[in-house]
mmCIF file of C-alpha atoms in Angstrom:
data_model
loop_
_atom_site.group_PDB
_atom_site.id
_atom_site.type_symbol
_atom_site.label_atom_id
_atom_site.label_comp_id
_atom_site.label_asym_id
_atom_site.label_seq_id
_atom_site.Cartn_x
_atom_site.Cartn_y
_atom_site.Cartn_z
ATOM 1 C CA MET A 1 329.282 91.075 216.739
ATOM 2 C CA HIS A 2 328.753 94.717 217.668
ATOM 3 C CA ASP A 3 325.513 96.634 217.436
ATOM 4 C CA CYS A 4 325.399 99.563 215.039
ATOM 5 C CA SER A 5 324.822 102.845 216.831
ATOM 6 C CA ASN A 6 322.347 103.949 214.128
ATOM 7 C CA GLY A 7 319.215 102.520 215.735
ATOM 8 C CA GLU A 8 316.913 104.202 213.235
ATOM 9 C CA VAL A 9 318.414 102.293 210.314
ATOM 10 C CA ARG A 10 318.887 99.110 212.324
ATOM 11 C CA ASP A 11 315.177 99.129 213.200
ATOM 12 C CA ARG A 12 314.318 99.288 209.501
ATOM 13 C CA LEU A 13 316.303 96.186 208.521
ATOM 14 C CA PRO A 14 313.212 93.916 208.694
ATOM 15 C CA GLU A 15 311.404 96.321 206.361
ATOM 16 C CA LEU A 16 314.343 96.135 203.961
ATOM 17 C CA MET A 17 314.348 92.352 204.110
ATOM 18 C CA HIS A 18 310.600 92.201 203.335
ATOM 19 C CA ASP A 19 310.837 94.787 200.508
ATOM 20 C CA ARG A 20 308.674 97.267 202.414
ATOM 21 C CA LEU A 21 310.852 100.326 201.848
ATOM 22 C CA ALA A 22 310.653 102.672 198.895
ATOM 23 C CA GLY A 23 312.057 105.941 197.679
ATOM 24 C CA GLU A 24 314.404 107.876 199.915
ATOM 25 C CA ALA A 25 313.989 105.513 202.883
ATOM 26 C CA LEU A 26 315.114 102.587 200.740
ATOM 27 C CA ALA A 27 318.100 104.525 199.400
ATOM 28 C CA VAL A 28 319.174 105.633 202.883
ATOM 29 C CA VAL A 29 318.933 102.153 204.416
ATOM 30 C CA ARG A 30 320.676 100.458 201.483
ATOM 31 C CA ALA A 31 323.495 103.016 201.509
ATOM 32 C CA HIS A 32 323.960 102.541 205.244
ATOM 33 C CA VAL A 33 323.964 98.738 205.002
ATOM 34 C CA THR A 34 326.533 98.922 202.205
ATOM 35 C CA GLY A 35 328.911 100.780 204.494
ATOM 36 C CA CYS A 36 328.093 99.140 207.829
ATOM 37 C CA ALA A 37 329.413 95.655 208.558
ATOM 38 C CA ASP A 38 327.273 95.393 211.703
ATOM 39 C CA CYS A 39 324.039 96.041 209.811
ATOM 40 C CA ARG A 40 325.060 93.700 206.983
ATOM 41 C CA ALA A 41 325.661 90.969 209.558
ATOM 42 C CA GLU A 42 322.348 91.651 211.291
ATOM 43 C CA LEU A 43 320.494 91.621 207.963
ATOM 44 C CA ALA A 44 322.145 88.296 207.085
ATOM 45 C CA LEU A 45 321.085 86.896 210.463
ATOM 46 C CA LEU A 46 317.501 88.067 209.939
ATOM 47 C CA GLU A 47 317.476 86.422 206.511
ATOM 48 C CA GLN A 48 318.793 83.146 207.984
ATOM 49 C CA LEU A 49 316.092 83.199 210.657
ATOM 50 C CA ARG A 50 313.415 83.853 208.077
ATOM 51 C CA ALA A 51 314.663 80.997 205.889
ATOM 52 C CA SER A 52 314.700 78.580 208.813
ATOM 53 C CA ALA A 53 311.164 79.537 209.838
ATOM 54 C CA ILE A 54 309.617 78.552 206.521
ATOM 55 C CA VAL A 55 307.613 75.393 207.051
ATOM 56 C CA ALA A 56 306.424 73.207 204.229
ATOM 57 C CA GLY A 57 302.675 72.995 203.797
ATOM 58 C CA VAL A 58 300.845 69.798 204.568
ATOM 59 C CA ASP A 59 298.446 68.368 202.025
ATOM 60 C CA THR A 60 295.587 67.467 204.360
ATOM 61 C CA ALA A 61 293.594 65.898 201.519
ATOM 62 C CA GLY A 62 296.069 63.025 201.479
ATOM 63 C CA LEU A 63 295.775 62.207 205.175
ATOM 64 C CA VAL A 64 293.902 59.094 206.241
ATOM 65 C CA PHE A 65 292.324 58.993 209.664
ATOM 66 C CA GLY A 66 291.485 55.659 210.978
#
């Protein structure tokens, strides 16, 4: 995989993933990602990492200490 040379947009990919962009910034980043295979791949990787980091909660009320 190659790194996109547009560091400004690449740095905003986490914000895009977490729905923290709005207005013109959102439009610019989305348009770039649509046309940039490197940024699409990096966004997909970020989304995979986020999905793998989700840990199920533990119901501590059901634990028995003995």
